[in-house]
């Protein structure tokens, strides 16, 4: 076993990463100024060594930052020391670590090292990162953090002996599944890359003589062909993106935690203990529904939630079970919401359209009445949404909704941080209310339910929180 | 890992209910704190309107605009007054609730076991009136109870902190008896929460 009690230093390769990070932290304007100064300034005589001094000083600073940056596990705390001018000592109780992600970028792969990012509930951003350490050290750190259960920490402060348990592979997505994922989950994401290219196309044709649309006759059939080429290119780019990001997406489980690994060039591993999972959510667009796939999100406190795309129904049920949540198919989602929601949505849209029409009338005349087209759209979608909305309250507060896309949300009652019951004027007139359960990683809200039912839900949730002694974070 | 944990449905009739009548209203002096901002704004608008109206050729336009803004501020003052009247809190053995809102009624409940820290804040106007605001933070949303007397705020802060500690100890002692696999036993369905410590 690797002894993390002794101070560990990152690999010397980390100097490069630290240097890059310091360089980025300087700000773009400052970097541009320094580069221009070095390139343009006429350095004659003794001044000619100035660029060398600047670059050397930067390298020295990075090396010193690397030397001062150590980490170790002492008495159940991860102690990180860093800083050059101002020394910072960070003590993070290991059971407070929400998740540890191990990432292997291209440069890491060449050197056999990994990057570790540690997330706690204390900050919304990453608590700290270790740029380049050996994989066995990172995995040991990840394993100890995931197996550390707060309540079992003895009073003398020492860490309990870790449970040595083999990770079991829950599932792995093969190439075919990744292809299906790319084709069904936001297939036109590649437009993000193509957009700027097309936007700059005009400039390109202007600058290149004897090229561009000015010298050719535009045919009508170019437009559909162009659209097809555009879509095919976008999809192809999205396939590349998904393969790079989710290559061999694997979910592993141990008695205490879940670990997600994926990536082709940059291999990422994110782990979290089951106790730290606050909510389970899933989403399914029409394409995914046709392919029988859905995106699953296990929300933990802070960053580091586990995102699992392309899960089929069996895998979704298995993920839910691993996360100690009842699979959504076994949930009794037999409660519905008041249809007044449809009227409220249509009325609000009508009011907005009325104001919009009034404002647009000055500009486009009677065409402004087209704004009212939104009203039937909202009415129909809301009507379908209310008809398909189901919710239930057992071990979890769970909801399922479907209009064009569908989504489910499940929040374990004992992870609740607060419960709200709200009633707008509209809801008061109809004797309904909205109940909202908030966890440390998100919320589930059920609107337009009878006020007595909302109070009963609130009381049930509070009772569950106050009588359940299971760890919740 | 949670095989032995059971969570049978609980008849909601037997659950302790959050009684609407048991809410304690905040100190009526808080109305002055709440209206101070509106009063300052109204004064500034009134003075500004008069100055502009005196100097302008057409006095009707600035007077109309100023009057409209003052009317709006008057409506804000009415809503604030109603809000302060509705603002109330309730402390139970295991949770803290806050009732608020006039246009949208809102009741927020926060179990003591989820409290991360408690904080008492006093602004200059609150200090002059002997009032304080209690801020209760969780890993999720926070609750602020304004319009408490300083003594009440400190008392509630102490109580909330003690209750949070007691609940945390209960969780720890229960969990220490459990194996690492997370094999937990649920409380009996419908069981009543343990009583608070004496004092």
Tab-separated table of N, CA and C in Angstrom, chain A residues 186-295:
chain	number	residue	atom	x	y	z
A	186	UNK	N	-28.084	15.535	-28.473
A	186	UNK	CA	-27.648	16.798	-29.085
A	186	UNK	C	-26.783	16.558	-30.317
A	187	UNK	N	-27.329	15.924	-31.368
A	187	UNK	CA	-26.486	15.570	-32.521
A	187	UNK	C	-25.920	16.775	-33.266
A	188	UNK	N	-26.552	17.950	-33.111
A	188	UNK	CA	-26.072	19.117	-33.859
A	188	UNK	C	-25.129	20.005	-33.041
A	189	UNK	N	-24.563	19.424	-31.971
A	189	UNK	CA	-23.641	20.219	-31.147
A	189	UNK	C	-22.443	20.685	-31.957
A	190	UNK	N	-22.114	19.935	-33.019
A	190	UNK	CA	-20.981	20.304	-33.860
A	190	UNK	C	-21.136	21.672	-34.499
A	191	UNK	N	-22.382	22.191	-34.508
A	191	UNK	CA	-22.619	23.533	-35.055
A	191	UNK	C	-21.800	24.583	-34.317
A	192	UNK	N	-21.528	24.293	-33.046
A	192	UNK	CA	-20.748	25.234	-32.236
A	192	UNK	C	-19.386	25.466	-32.884
A	193	UNK	N	-18.841	24.382	-33.459
A	193	UNK	CA	-17.530	24.498	-34.104
A	193	UNK	C	-17.687	25.119	-35.493
A	194	UNK	N	-18.752	24.686	-36.209
A	194	UNK	CA	-18.916	25.142	-37.592
A	194	UNK	C	-19.376	26.599	-37.690
A	195	UNK	N	-20.150	27.026	-36.693
A	195	UNK	CA	-20.721	28.377	-36.715
A	195	UNK	C	-19.706	29.459	-37.033
A	196	UNK	N	-18.631	29.563	-36.224
A	196	UNK	CA	-17.641	30.617	-36.490
A	196	UNK	C	-16.993	30.491	-37.866
A	197	UNK	N	-16.816	29.235	-38.347
A	197	UNK	CA	-16.182	29.038	-39.662
A	197	UNK	C	-17.055	29.675	-40.743
A	198	UNK	N	-18.385	29.434	-40.643
A	198	UNK	CA	-19.297	29.999	-41.633
A	198	UNK	C	-19.401	31.515	-41.476
A	199	UNK	N	-19.342	31.950	-40.212
A	199	UNK	CA	-19.436	33.385	-39.970
A	199	UNK	C	-18.251	34.124	-40.584
A	200	UNK	N	-17.076	33.457	-40.545
A	200	UNK	CA	-15.867	34.095	-41.077
A	200	UNK	C	-15.694	33.816	-42.573
A	201	UNK	N	-16.598	32.979	-43.133
A	201	UNK	CA	-16.480	32.607	-44.540
A	201	UNK	C	-16.470	33.810	-45.461
A	202	UNK	N	-17.381	34.766	-45.200
A	202	UNK	CA	-17.477	35.966	-46.021
A	202	UNK	C	-16.162	36.726	-46.053
A	203	UNK	N	-15.562	36.886	-44.879
A	203	UNK	CA	-14.272	37.580	-44.779
A	203	UNK	C	-13.218	36.871	-45.612
A	204	UNK	N	-13.271	35.514	-45.550
A	204	UNK	CA	-12.276	34.713	-46.267
A	204	UNK	C	-12.374	34.966	-47.769
A	205	UNK	N	-13.636	34.941	-48.290
A	205	UNK	CA	-13.830	35.136	-49.726
A	205	UNK	C	-13.424	36.558	-50.146
A	206	UNK	N	-13.648	37.511	-49.245
A	206	UNK	CA	-13.267	38.887	-49.566
A	206	UNK	C	-11.753	39.027	-49.718
A	207	UNK	N	-11.018	38.255	-48.904
A	207	UNK	CA	-9.566	38.422	-48.880
A	207	UNK	C	-8.866	37.620	-49.977
A	208	UNK	N	-9.499	36.481	-50.386
A	208	UNK	CA	-8.859	35.661	-51.415
A	208	UNK	C	-9.346	36.138	-52.784
A	209	UNK	N	-8.473	36.623	-53.631
A	209	UNK	CA	-8.901	37.123	-54.942
A	209	UNK	C	-9.395	35.988	-55.835
A	210	UNK	N	-10.339	36.292	-56.691
A	210	UNK	CA	-10.900	35.343	-57.661
A	210	UNK	C	-11.511	34.114	-56.999
A	211	UNK	N	-12.007	34.274	-55.812
A	211	UNK	CA	-12.678	33.149	-55.149
A	211	UNK	C	-13.940	33.678	-54.494
A	212	UNK	N	-14.838	32.794	-54.220
A	212	UNK	CA	-16.030	33.192	-53.489
A	212	UNK	C	-17.238	33.315	-54.370
A	213	UNK	N	-18.381	33.605	-53.771
A	213	UNK	CA	-19.658	33.571	-54.479
A	213	UNK	C	-19.787	34.627	-55.570
A	214	UNK	N	-18.926	35.680	-55.557
A	214	UNK	CA	-19.070	36.743	-56.555
A	214	UNK	C	-18.827	36.235	-57.977
A	215	UNK	N	-17.968	35.195	-58.091
A	215	UNK	CA	-17.578	34.720	-59.411
A	215	UNK	C	-18.355	33.497	-59.880
A	216	UNK	N	-19.327	33.073	-59.114
A	216	UNK	CA	-20.123	31.907	-59.533
A	216	UNK	C	-21.606	32.249	-59.473
A	217	UNK	N	-22.375	31.499	-60.212
A	217	UNK	CA	-23.819	31.709	-60.199
A	217	UNK	C	-24.433	30.782	-59.148
A	218	UNK	N	-25.188	31.373	-58.273
A	218	UNK	CA	-25.789	30.571	-57.203
A	218	UNK	C	-27.021	29.862	-57.744
A	219	UNK	N	-27.077	28.551	-57.577
A	219	UNK	CA	-28.228	27.741	-58.007
A	219	UNK	C	-29.128	27.480	-56.806
A	220	UNK	N	-30.444	27.325	-57.026
A	220	UNK	CA	-31.369	27.119	-55.907
A	220	UNK	C	-31.089	25.828	-55.160
A	221	UNK	N	-30.639	24.788	-55.907
A	221	UNK	CA	-30.440	23.489	-55.267
A	221	UNK	C	-29.180	23.443	-54.395
A	222	UNK	N	-28.430	24.527	-54.455
A	222	UNK	CA	-27.276	24.594	-53.553
A	222	UNK	C	-27.732	24.654	-52.088
A	223	UNK	N	-28.894	25.310	-51.873
A	223	UNK	CA	-29.339	25.535	-50.487
A	223	UNK	C	-29.635	24.213	-49.762
A	224	UNK	N	-30.497	23.317	-50.350
A	224	UNK	CA	-30.717	22.052	-49.623
A	224	UNK	C	-29.447	21.222	-49.487
A	225	UNK	N	-28.621	21.245	-50.551
A	225	UNK	CA	-27.371	20.469	-50.452
A	225	UNK	C	-26.483	21.056	-49.354
A	226	UNK	N	-26.440	22.382	-49.328
A	226	UNK	CA	-25.639	23.058	-48.297
A	226	UNK	C	-26.120	22.701	-46.907
A	227	UNK	N	-27.462	22.698	-46.745
A	227	UNK	CA	-28.017	22.363	-45.427
A	227	UNK	C	-27.630	20.943	-45.036
A	228	UNK	N	-27.750	20.018	-45.998
A	228	UNK	CA	-27.418	18.609	-45.717
A	228	UNK	C	-25.938	18.491	-45.333
A	229	UNK	N	-25.069	19.148	-46.124
A	229	UNK	CA	-23.622	19.089	-45.838
A	229	UNK	C	-23.340	19.659	-44.444
A	230	UNK	N	-24.036	20.767	-44.151
A	230	UNK	CA	-23.863	21.446	-42.863
A	230	UNK	C	-24.250	20.513	-41.714
A	231	UNK	N	-25.402	19.849	-41.858
A	231	UNK	CA	-25.882	18.937	-40.810
A	231	UNK	C	-24.950	17.740	-40.678
A	232	UNK	N	-24.547	17.169	-41.827
A	232	UNK	CA	-23.668	15.989	-41.780
A	232	UNK	C	-22.343	16.341	-41.100
A	233	UNK	N	-21.799	17.511	-41.445
A	233	UNK	CA	-20.544	17.940	-40.814
A	233	UNK	C	-20.713	18.107	-39.311
A	234	UNK	N	-21.852	18.711	-38.910
A	234	UNK	CA	-22.115	18.924	-37.484
A	234	UNK	C	-22.191	17.596	-36.748
A	235	UNK	N	-22.916	16.644	-37.354
A	235	UNK	CA	-23.070	15.329	-36.714
A	235	UNK	C	-21.712	14.637	-36.620
A	236	UNK	N	-20.921	14.737	-37.709
A	236	UNK	CA	-19.598	14.094	-37.705
A	236	UNK	C	-18.721	14.674	-36.602
A	237	UNK	N	-18.765	15.997	-36.469
A	237	UNK	CA	-17.974	16.635	-35.408
A	237	UNK	C	-18.456	16.196	-34.031
A	238	UNK	N	-19.793	16.033	-33.889
A	238	UNK	CA	-20.329	15.611	-32.601
A	238	UNK	C	-19.904	14.180	-32.280
A	239	UNK	N	-19.860	13.338	-33.316
A	239	UNK	CA	-19.415	11.950	-33.087
A	239	UNK	C	-17.973	11.957	-32.579
A	240	UNK	N	-17.143	12.781	-33.216
A	240	UNK	CA	-15.738	12.871	-32.767
A	240	UNK	C	-15.691	13.349	-31.313
A	241	UNK	N	-16.510	14.361	-30.990
A	241	UNK	CA	-16.523	14.920	-29.630
A	241	UNK	C	-16.911	13.852	-28.603
A	242	UNK	N	-17.979	13.108	-28.918
A	242	UNK	CA	-18.453	12.087	-27.969
A	242	UNK	C	-17.412	10.982	-27.807
A	243	UNK	N	-16.785	10.568	-28.922
A	243	UNK	CA	-15.773	9.511	-28.816
A	243	UNK	C	-14.569	9.981	-28.003
A	244	UNK	N	-14.186	11.246	-28.166
A	244	UNK	CA	-13.052	11.767	-27.398
A	244	UNK	C	-13.397	11.850	-25.910
A	245	UNK	N	-14.617	12.293	-25.620
A	245	UNK	CA	-15.002	12.535	-24.225
A	245	UNK	C	-15.410	11.258	-23.492
A	246	UNK	N	-16.165	10.387	-24.181
A	246	UNK	CA	-16.795	9.265	-23.479
A	246	UNK	C	-16.254	7.897	-23.886
A	247	UNK	N	-15.095	7.859	-24.513
A	247	UNK	CA	-14.537	6.582	-24.945
A	247	UNK	C	-14.421	5.621	-23.752
A	248	UNK	N	-14.963	4.413	-23.926
A	248	UNK	CA	-14.977	3.386	-22.863
A	248	UNK	C	-15.547	3.934	-21.557
A	249	UNK	N	-16.676	4.609	-21.658
A	249	UNK	CA	-17.336	5.123	-20.450
A	249	UNK	C	-17.709	3.933	-19.560
A	250	UNK	N	-17.139	3.911	-18.374
A	250	UNK	CA	-17.339	2.773	-17.471
A	250	UNK	C	-17.787	3.265	-16.108
A	251	UNK	N	-18.774	2.587	-15.541
A	251	UNK	CA	-19.177	2.873	-14.156
A	251	UNK	C	-18.777	1.670	-13.310
A	252	UNK	N	-17.946	1.951	-12.310
A	252	UNK	CA	-17.526	0.887	-11.396
A	252	UNK	C	-18.143	1.162	-10.032
A	253	UNK	N	-18.394	0.107	-9.300
A	253	UNK	CA	-18.956	0.290	-7.961
A	253	UNK	C	-18.168	-0.527	-6.956
A	254	UNK	N	-18.076	0.015	-5.746
A	254	UNK	CA	-17.505	-0.705	-4.623
A	254	UNK	C	-18.549	-0.625	-3.506
A	255	UNK	N	-18.349	-1.299	-2.376
A	255	UNK	CA	-19.372	-1.224	-1.322
A	255	UNK	C	-19.640	0.202	-0.846
A	256	UNK	N	-18.726	1.095	-1.080
A	256	UNK	CA	-18.939	2.443	-0.552
A	256	UNK	C	-19.041	3.541	-1.596
A	257	UNK	N	-18.734	3.245	-2.839
A	257	UNK	CA	-18.731	4.357	-3.784
A	257	UNK	C	-18.897	3.948	-5.232
A	258	UNK	N	-19.015	4.978	-6.064
A	258	UNK	CA	-19.141	4.782	-7.503
A	258	UNK	C	-18.017	5.538	-8.203
A	259	UNK	N	-17.549	4.977	-9.284
A	259	UNK	CA	-16.457	5.627	-10.020
A	259	UNK	C	-16.780	5.597	-11.503
A	260	UNK	N	-16.638	6.775	-12.142
A	260	UNK	CA	-16.904	6.874	-13.576
A	260	UNK	C	-15.606	7.189	-14.284
A	261	UNK	N	-15.273	6.408	-15.302
A	261	UNK	CA	-14.065	6.705	-16.075
A	261	UNK	C	-14.431	6.771	-17.556
A	262	UNK	N	-13.788	7.653	-18.259
A	262	UNK	CA	-14.021	7.759	-19.706
A	262	UNK	C	-12.948	8.633	-20.334
A	263	UNK	N	-12.902	8.635	-21.675
A	263	UNK	CA	-12.003	9.549	-22.395
A	263	UNK	C	-11.029	8.822	-23.286
A	264	UNK	N	-10.759	9.414	-24.424
A	264	UNK	CA	-9.824	8.800	-25.368
A	264	UNK	C	-8.440	9.431	-25.211
A	265	UNK	N	-8.328	10.719	-25.510
A	265	UNK	CA	-7.035	11.387	-25.356
A	265	UNK	C	-6.816	11.804	-23.916
A	266	UNK	N	-7.888	12.309	-23.296
A	266	UNK	CA	-7.796	12.739	-21.906
A	266	UNK	C	-8.699	11.823	-21.092
A	267	UNK	N	-8.107	10.965	-20.291
A	267	UNK	CA	-8.886	9.969	-19.545
A	267	UNK	C	-9.268	10.559	-18.181
A	268	UNK	N	-10.574	10.586	-17.890
A	268	UNK	CA	-11.053	11.182	-16.640
A	268	UNK	C	-11.709	10.122	-15.777
A	269	UNK	N	-11.407	10.181	-14.482
A	269	UNK	CA	-12.032	9.260	-13.537
A	269	UNK	C	-12.615	10.084	-12.398
A	270	UNK	N	-13.917	9.982	-12.179
A	270	UNK	CA	-14.568	10.734	-11.098
A	270	UNK	C	-15.203	9.749	-10.137
A	271	UNK	N	-14.953	9.952	-8.847
A	271	UNK	CA	-15.493	9.025	-7.852
A	271	UNK	C	-16.248	9.779	-6.777
A	272	UNK	N	-17.267	9.147	-6.254
A	272	UNK	CA	-18.005	9.734	-5.147
A	272	UNK	C	-18.602	8.606	-4.326
A	273	UNK	N	-18.683	8.803	-3.007
A	273	UNK	CA	-19.315	7.771	-2.185
A	273	UNK	C	-20.824	7.873	-2.352
A	274	UNK	N	-21.515	6.786	-2.075
A	274	UNK	CA	-22.967	6.750	-2.252
A	274	UNK	C	-23.649	7.762	-1.335
A	275	UNK	N	-23.112	7.901	-0.113
A	275	UNK	CA	-23.733	8.831	0.844
A	275	UNK	C	-23.773	10.256	0.312
A	276	UNK	N	-22.817	10.584	-0.533
A	276	UNK	CA	-22.715	11.979	-0.996
A	276	UNK	C	-23.610	12.275	-2.196
A	277	UNK	N	-24.208	11.260	-2.737
A	277	UNK	CA	-25.129	11.497	-3.860
A	277	UNK	C	-26.438	12.037	-3.299
A	278	UNK	N	-26.862	13.188	-3.760
A	278	UNK	CA	-28.038	13.858	-3.218
A	278	UNK	C	-29.292	13.616	-4.065
A	279	UNK	N	-29.105	13.583	-5.362
A	279	UNK	CA	-30.257	13.443	-6.252
A	279	UNK	C	-29.894	12.602	-7.475
A	280	UNK	N	-30.899	11.969	-8.044
A	280	UNK	CA	-30.701	11.248	-9.299
A	280	UNK	C	-31.690	11.826	-10.311
A	281	UNK	N	-31.175	12.232	-11.447
A	281	UNK	CA	-32.049	12.817	-12.475
A	281	UNK	C	-31.750	12.153	-13.815
A	282	UNK	N	-32.753	12.100	-14.662
A	282	UNK	CA	-32.528	11.557	-16.004
A	282	UNK	C	-33.275	12.405	-17.020
A	283	UNK	N	-32.785	12.397	-18.245
A	283	UNK	CA	-33.428	13.165	-19.317
A	283	UNK	C	-33.394	12.338	-20.593
A	284	UNK	N	-34.430	12.502	-21.391
A	284	UNK	CA	-34.544	11.704	-22.613
A	284	UNK	C	-35.230	12.543	-23.687
A	285	UNK	N	-34.517	12.831	-24.783
A	285	UNK	CA	-35.163	13.552	-25.883
A	285	UNK	C	-35.813	12.538	-26.832
A	286	UNK	N	-36.599	12.985	-27.822
A	286	UNK	CA	-37.303	12.025	-28.683
A	286	UNK	C	-36.366	11.041	-29.385
A	287	UNK	N	-35.193	11.522	-29.817
A	287	UNK	CA	-34.249	10.626	-30.493
A	287	UNK	C	-33.748	9.552	-29.531
A	288	UNK	N	-33.448	9.996	-28.308
A	288	UNK	CA	-32.970	9.038	-27.308
A	288	UNK	C	-34.068	8.026	-26.973
A	289	UNK	N	-35.334	8.526	-26.922
A	289	UNK	CA	-36.441	7.625	-26.599
A	289	UNK	C	-36.552	6.532	-27.664
A	290	UNK	N	-36.356	6.935	-28.916
A	290	UNK	CA	-36.437	5.971	-30.021
A	290	UNK	C	-35.320	4.937	-29.903
A	291	UNK	N	-34.146	5.390	-29.436
A	291	UNK	CA	-33.007	4.474	-29.309
A	291	UNK	C	-33.001	3.756	-27.964
A	292	UNK	N	-33.945	4.110	-27.084
A	292	UNK	CA	-34.024	3.461	-25.771
A	292	UNK	C	-32.899	3.877	-24.840
A	293	UNK	N	-32.398	5.083	-25.019
A	293	UNK	CA	-31.303	5.568	-24.181
A	293	UNK	C	-31.746	6.787	-23.381
A	294	UNK	N	-31.013	7.129	-22.350
A	294	UNK	CA	-31.270	8.357	-21.596
A	294	UNK	C	-29.987	8.828	-20.917
A	295	UNK	N	-29.946	10.102	-20.577
A	295	UNK	CA	-28.797	10.658	-19.862
A	295	UNK	C	-29.121	10.650	-18.375
